[in-house]
PDB file of C-alpha atoms in Angstrom:
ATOM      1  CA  UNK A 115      23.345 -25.240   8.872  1.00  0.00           C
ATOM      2  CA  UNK A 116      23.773 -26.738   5.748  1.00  0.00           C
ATOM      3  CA  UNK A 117      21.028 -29.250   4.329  1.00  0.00           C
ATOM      4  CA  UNK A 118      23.856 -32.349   4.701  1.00  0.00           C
ATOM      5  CA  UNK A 119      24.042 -31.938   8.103  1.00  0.00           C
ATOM      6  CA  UNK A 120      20.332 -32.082   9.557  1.00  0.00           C
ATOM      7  CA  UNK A 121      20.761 -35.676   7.302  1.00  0.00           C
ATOM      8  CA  UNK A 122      23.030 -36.869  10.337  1.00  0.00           C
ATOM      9  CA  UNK A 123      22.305 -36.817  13.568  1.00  0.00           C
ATOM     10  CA  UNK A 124      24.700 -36.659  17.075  1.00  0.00           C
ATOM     11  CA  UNK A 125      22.077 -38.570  18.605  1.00  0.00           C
ATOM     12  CA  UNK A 126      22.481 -41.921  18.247  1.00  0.00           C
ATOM     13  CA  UNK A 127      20.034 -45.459  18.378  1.00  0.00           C
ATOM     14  CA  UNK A 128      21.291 -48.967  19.009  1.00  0.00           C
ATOM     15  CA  UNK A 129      20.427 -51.228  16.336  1.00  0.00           C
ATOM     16  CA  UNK A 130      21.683 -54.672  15.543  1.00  0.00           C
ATOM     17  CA  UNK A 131      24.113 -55.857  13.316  1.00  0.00           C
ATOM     18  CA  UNK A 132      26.272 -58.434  12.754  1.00  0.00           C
ATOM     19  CA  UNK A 133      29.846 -59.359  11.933  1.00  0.00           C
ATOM     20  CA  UNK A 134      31.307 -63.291  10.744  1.00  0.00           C
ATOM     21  CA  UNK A 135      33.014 -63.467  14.176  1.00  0.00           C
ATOM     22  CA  UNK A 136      31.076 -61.461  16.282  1.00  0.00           C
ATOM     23  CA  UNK A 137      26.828 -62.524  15.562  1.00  0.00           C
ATOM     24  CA  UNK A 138      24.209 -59.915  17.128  1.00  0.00           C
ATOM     25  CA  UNK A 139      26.561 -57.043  18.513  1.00  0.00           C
ATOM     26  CA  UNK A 140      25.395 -54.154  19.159  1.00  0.00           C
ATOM     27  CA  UNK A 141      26.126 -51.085  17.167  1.00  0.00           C
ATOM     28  CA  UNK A 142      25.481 -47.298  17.138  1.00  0.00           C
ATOM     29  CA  UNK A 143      24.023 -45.085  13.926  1.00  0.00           C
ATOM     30  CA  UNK A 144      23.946 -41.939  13.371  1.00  0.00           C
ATOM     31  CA  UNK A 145      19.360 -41.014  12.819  1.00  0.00           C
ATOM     32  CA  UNK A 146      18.256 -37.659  11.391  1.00  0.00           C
ATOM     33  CA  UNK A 147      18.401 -34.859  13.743  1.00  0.00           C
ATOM     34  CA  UNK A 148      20.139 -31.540  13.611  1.00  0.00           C
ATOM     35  CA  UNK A 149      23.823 -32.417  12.923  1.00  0.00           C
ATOM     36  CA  UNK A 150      27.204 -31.579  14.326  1.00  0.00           C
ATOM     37  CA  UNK A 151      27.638 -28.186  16.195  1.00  0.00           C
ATOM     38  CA  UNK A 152      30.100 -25.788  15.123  1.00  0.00           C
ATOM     39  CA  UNK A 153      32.434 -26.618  17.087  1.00  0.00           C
ATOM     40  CA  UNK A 154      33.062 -30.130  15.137  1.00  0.00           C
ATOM     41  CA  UNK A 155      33.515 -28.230  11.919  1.00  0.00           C
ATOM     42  CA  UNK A 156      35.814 -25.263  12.969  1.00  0.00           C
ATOM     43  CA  UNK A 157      38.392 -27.813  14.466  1.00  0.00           C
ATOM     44  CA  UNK A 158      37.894 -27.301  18.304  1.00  0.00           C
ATOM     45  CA  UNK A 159      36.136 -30.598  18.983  1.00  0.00           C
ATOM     46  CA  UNK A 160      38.876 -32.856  17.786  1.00  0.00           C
ATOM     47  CA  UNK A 161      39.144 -36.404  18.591  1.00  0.00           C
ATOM     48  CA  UNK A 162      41.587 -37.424  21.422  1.00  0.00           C
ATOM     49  CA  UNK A 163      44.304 -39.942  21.454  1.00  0.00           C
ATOM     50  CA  UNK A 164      42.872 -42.302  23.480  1.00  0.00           C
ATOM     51  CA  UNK A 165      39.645 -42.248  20.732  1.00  0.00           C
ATOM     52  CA  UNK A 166      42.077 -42.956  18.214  1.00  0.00           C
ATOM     53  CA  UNK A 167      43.792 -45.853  19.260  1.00  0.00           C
ATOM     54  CA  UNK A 168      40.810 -47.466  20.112  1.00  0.00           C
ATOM     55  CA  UNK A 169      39.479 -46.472  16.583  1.00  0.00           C
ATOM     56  CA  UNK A 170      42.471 -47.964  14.964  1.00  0.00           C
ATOM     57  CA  UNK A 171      42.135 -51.635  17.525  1.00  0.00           C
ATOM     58  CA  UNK A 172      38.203 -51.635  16.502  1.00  0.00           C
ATOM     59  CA  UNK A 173      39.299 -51.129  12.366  1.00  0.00           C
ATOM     60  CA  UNK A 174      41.941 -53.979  12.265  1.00  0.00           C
ATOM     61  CA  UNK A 175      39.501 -56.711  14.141  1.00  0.00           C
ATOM     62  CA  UNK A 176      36.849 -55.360  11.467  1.00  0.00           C
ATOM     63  CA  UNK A 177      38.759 -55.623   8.943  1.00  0.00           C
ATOM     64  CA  UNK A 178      39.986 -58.965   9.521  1.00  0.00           C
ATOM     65  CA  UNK A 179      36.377 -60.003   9.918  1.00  0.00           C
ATOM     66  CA  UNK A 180      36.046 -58.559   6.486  1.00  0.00           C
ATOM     67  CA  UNK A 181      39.232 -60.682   4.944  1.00  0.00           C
ATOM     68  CA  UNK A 182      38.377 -63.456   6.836  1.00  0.00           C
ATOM     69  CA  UNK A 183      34.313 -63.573   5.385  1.00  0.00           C
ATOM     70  CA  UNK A 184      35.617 -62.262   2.226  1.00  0.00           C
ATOM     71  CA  UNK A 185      36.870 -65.433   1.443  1.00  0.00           C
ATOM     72  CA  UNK A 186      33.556 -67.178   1.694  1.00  0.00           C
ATOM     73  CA  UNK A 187      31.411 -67.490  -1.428  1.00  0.00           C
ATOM     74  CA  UNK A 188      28.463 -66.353   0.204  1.00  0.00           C
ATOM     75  CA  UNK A 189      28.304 -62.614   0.124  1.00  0.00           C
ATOM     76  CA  UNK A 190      29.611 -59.571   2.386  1.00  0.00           C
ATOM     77  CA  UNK A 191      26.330 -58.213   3.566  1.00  0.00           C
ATOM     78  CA  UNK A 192      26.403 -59.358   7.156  1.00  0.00           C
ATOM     79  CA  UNK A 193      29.634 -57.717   7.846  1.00  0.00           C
ATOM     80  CA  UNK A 194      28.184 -54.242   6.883  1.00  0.00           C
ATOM     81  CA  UNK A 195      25.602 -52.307   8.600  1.00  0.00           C
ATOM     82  CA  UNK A 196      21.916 -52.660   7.617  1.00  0.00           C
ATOM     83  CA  UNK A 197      21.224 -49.317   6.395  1.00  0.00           C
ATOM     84  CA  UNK A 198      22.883 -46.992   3.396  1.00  0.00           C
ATOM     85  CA  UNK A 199      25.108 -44.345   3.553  1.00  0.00           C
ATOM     86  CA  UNK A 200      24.395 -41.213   1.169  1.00  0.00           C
ATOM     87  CA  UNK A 201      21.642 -43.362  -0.668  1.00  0.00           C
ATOM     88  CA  UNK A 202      23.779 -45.768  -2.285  1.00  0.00           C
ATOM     89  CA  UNK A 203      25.001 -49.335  -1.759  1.00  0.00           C
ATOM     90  CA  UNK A 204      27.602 -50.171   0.939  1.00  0.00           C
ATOM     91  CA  UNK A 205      30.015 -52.030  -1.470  1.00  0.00           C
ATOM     92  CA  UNK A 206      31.989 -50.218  -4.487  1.00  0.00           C
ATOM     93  CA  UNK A 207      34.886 -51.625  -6.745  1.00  0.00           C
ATOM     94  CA  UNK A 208      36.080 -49.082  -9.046  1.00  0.00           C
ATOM     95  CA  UNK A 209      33.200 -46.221  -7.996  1.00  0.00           C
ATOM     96  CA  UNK A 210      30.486 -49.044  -8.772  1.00  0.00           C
ATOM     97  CA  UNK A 211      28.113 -49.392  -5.681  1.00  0.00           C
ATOM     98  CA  UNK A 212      26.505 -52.588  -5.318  1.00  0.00           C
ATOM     99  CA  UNK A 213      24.760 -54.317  -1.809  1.00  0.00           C
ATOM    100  CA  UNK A 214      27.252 -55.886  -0.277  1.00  0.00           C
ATOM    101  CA  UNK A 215      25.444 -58.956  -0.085  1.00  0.00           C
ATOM    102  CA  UNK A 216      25.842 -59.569  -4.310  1.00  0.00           C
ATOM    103  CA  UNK A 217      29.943 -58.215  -4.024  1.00  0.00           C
ATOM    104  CA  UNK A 218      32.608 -60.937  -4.338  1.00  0.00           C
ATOM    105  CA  UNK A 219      36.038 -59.445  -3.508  1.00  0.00           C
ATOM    106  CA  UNK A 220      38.657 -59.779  -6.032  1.00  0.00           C
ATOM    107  CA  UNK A 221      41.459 -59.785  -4.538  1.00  0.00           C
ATOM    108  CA  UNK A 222      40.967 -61.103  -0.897  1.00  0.00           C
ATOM    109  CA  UNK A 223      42.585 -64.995  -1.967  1.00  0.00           C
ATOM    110  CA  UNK A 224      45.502 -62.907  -4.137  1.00  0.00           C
ATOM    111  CA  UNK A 225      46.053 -60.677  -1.075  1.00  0.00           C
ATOM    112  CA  UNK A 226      49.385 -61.820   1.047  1.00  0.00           C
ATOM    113  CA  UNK A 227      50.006 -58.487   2.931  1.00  0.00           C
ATOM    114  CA  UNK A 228      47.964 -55.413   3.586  1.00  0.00           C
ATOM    115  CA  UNK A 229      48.902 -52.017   4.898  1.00  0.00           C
ATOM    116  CA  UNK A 230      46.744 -49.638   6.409  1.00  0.00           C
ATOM    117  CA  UNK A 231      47.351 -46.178   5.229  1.00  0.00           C
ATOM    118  CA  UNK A 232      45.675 -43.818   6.939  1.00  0.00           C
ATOM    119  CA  UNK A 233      42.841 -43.788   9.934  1.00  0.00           C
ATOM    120  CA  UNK A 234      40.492 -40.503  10.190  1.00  0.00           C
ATOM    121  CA  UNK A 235      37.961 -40.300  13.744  1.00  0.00           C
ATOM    122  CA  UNK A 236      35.386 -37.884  13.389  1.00  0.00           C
ATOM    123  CA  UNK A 237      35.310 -34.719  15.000  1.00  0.00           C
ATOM    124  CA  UNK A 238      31.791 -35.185  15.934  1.00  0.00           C
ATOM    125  CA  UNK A 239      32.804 -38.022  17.894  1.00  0.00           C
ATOM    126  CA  UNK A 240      34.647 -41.457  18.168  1.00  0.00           C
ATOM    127  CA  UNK A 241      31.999 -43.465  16.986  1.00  0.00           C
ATOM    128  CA  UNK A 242      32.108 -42.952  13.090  1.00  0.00           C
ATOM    129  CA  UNK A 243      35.596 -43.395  11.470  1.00  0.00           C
ATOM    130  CA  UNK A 244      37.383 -43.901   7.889  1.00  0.00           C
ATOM    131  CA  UNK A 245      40.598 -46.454   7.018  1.00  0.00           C
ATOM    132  CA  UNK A 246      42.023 -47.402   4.348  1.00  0.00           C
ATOM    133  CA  UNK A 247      44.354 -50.455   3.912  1.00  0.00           C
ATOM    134  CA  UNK A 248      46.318 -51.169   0.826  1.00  0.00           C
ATOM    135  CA  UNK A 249      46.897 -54.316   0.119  1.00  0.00           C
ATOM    136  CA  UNK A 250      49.660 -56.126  -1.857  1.00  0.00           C
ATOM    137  CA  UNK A 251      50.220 -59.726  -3.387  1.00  0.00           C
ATOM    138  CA  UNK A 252      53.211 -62.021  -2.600  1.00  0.00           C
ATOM    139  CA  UNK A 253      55.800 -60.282  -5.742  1.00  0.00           C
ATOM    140  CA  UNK A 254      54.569 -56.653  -3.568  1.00  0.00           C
ATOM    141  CA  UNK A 255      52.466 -55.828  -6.266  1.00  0.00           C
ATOM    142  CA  UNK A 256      50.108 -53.560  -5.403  1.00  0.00           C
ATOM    143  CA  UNK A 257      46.443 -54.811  -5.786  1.00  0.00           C
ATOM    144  CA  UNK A 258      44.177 -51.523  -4.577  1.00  0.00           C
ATOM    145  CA  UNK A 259      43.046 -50.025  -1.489  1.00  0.00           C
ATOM    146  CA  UNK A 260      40.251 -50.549   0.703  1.00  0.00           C
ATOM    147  CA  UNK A 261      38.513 -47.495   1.529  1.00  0.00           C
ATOM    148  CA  UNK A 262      35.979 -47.890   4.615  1.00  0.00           C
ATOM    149  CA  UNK A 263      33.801 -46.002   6.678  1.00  0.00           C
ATOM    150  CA  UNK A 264      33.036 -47.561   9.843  1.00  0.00           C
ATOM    151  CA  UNK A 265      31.078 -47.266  12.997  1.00  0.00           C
ATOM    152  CA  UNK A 266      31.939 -48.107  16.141  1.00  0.00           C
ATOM    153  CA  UNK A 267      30.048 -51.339  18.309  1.00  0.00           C
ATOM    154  CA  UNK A 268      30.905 -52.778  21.369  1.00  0.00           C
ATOM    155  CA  UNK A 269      34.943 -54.199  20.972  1.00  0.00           C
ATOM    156  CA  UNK A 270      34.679 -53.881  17.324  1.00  0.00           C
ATOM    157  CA  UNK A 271      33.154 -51.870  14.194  1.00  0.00           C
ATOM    158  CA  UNK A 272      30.904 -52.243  11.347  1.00  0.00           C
ATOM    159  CA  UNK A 273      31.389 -51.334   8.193  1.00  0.00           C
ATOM    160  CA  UNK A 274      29.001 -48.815   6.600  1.00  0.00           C
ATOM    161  CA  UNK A 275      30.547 -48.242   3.051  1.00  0.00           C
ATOM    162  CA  UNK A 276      33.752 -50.120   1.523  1.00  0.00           C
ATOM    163  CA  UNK A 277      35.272 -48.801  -1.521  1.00  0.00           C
ATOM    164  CA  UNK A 278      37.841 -50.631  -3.710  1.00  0.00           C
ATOM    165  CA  UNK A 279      40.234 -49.301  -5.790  1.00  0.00           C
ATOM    166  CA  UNK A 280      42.271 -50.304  -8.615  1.00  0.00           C
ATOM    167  CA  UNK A 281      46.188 -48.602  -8.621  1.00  0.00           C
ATOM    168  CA  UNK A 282      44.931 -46.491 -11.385  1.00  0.00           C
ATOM    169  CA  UNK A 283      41.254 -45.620  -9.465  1.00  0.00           C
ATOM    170  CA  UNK A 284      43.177 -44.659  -6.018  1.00  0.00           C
ATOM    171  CA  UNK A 285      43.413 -41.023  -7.184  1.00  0.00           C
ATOM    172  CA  UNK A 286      39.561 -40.467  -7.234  1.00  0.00           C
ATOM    173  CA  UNK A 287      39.681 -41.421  -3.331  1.00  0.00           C
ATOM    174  CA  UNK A 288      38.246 -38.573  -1.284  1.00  0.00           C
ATOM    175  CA  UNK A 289      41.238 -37.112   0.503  1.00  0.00           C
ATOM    176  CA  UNK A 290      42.154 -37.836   3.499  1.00  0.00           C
ATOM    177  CA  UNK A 291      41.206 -35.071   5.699  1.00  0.00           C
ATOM    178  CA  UNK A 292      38.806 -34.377   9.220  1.00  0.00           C
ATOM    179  CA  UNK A 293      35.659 -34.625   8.993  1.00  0.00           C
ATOM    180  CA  UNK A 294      32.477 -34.386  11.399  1.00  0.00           C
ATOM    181  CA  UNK A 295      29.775 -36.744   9.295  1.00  0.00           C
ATOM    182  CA  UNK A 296      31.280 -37.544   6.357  1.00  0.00           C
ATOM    183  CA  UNK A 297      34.648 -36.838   4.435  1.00  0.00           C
ATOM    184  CA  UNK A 298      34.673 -33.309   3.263  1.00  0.00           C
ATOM    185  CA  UNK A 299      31.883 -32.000   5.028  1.00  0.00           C
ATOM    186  CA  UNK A 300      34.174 -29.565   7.078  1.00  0.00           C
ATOM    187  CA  UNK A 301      35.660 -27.936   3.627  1.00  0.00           C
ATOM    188  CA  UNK A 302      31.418 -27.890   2.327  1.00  0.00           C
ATOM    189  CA  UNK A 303      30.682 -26.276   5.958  1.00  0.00           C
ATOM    190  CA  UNK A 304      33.834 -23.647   5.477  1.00  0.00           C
ATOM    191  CA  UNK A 305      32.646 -22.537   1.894  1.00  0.00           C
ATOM    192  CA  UNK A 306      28.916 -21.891   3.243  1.00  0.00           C
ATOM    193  CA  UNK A 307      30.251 -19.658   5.239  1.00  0.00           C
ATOM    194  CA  UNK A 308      32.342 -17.586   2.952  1.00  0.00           C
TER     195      UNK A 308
END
């Protein structure tokens, strides 16, 4: 197994964090271990429905949390997580990763509508999940997208990472595709392999 994968874990600890609306919830992260079987990366340990709509109820009350503390000038860090994800900061605009708690969101008071666009549950389990939500002014101009990886807690999320992107930045978004840990750790897993 690839060195990636013994730097997430299927075993799980329950550590706190906190939301706006939601203070001291409990939520899961993944701790080093051995990583996802093979089973999660070949495709036959694939999420099921019912993981998936709860997955897409948890995003949407997280990411209202997010809009909603957003508009506060006091920081974003006590929406997120309190740990890193790949080694950088949880908060990007443009492919710049800062800590959340320093990010002001620039388009969260401009913001009259927003769409989500797609919702990926990892194989590995229905705990760790990415959305993304574009969102548009009042003309319908497009602003960006929000591109998230969350985890889930008990009747909500956290966010580990959230990525904005400017119209002409959406392109550099990972694709949307499975994944078991991370987005495109099942295409990494496929080419070891070859």
């Amino acid at each position: 197994m690839g060195g990636f994968a013994k730097c997430f874990a299927c075993c799980v600890a329950v550590v706190t964090g906190f939301t706006a609306m939601r203070a001291h919830a409990q939520f899961l992260m993944l701790q080093p271990g051995t990583g996802p079987s093979a089973s999660c990366y070949d495709g036959r340990k694939a999420p099921k429905p019912s993981s998936i709509a709860k997955a897409e109820a948890r995003a949407e009350r997280a990411f209202l949390d997010y809009r909603t503390l957003a508009k506060v000038p006091r920081g974003l860090g006590e929406i997120f997580l309190k740990h890193t994800y790949l080694g950088h900061g949880n908060w990007a605009l443009d492919g710049t990763f800062i800590d959340a708690a320093d990010a002001t969101d620039p388009w969260v008071n401009r913001t009259a509508r927003v769409e989500r666009t797609s919702l990926t549950v990892a194989n590995g389990g229905s705990y760790l999940y990415r959305a993304i939500w574009n969102a548009y002014a009042a003309d319908g101009m497009l602003l960006g997208s929000y591109d998230a990886m969350l985890q889930s807690g008990r009747g909500s999320a956290g966010f580990i990472t959230m990525e904005l992107r400017a119209p002409g930045m959406m392109a550099k978004a990972l694709p949307v595709v499975p994944f078991c840990s991370r987005p495109g750790d099942i295409e990494r897993w496929k080419n070891n392999r070859k």
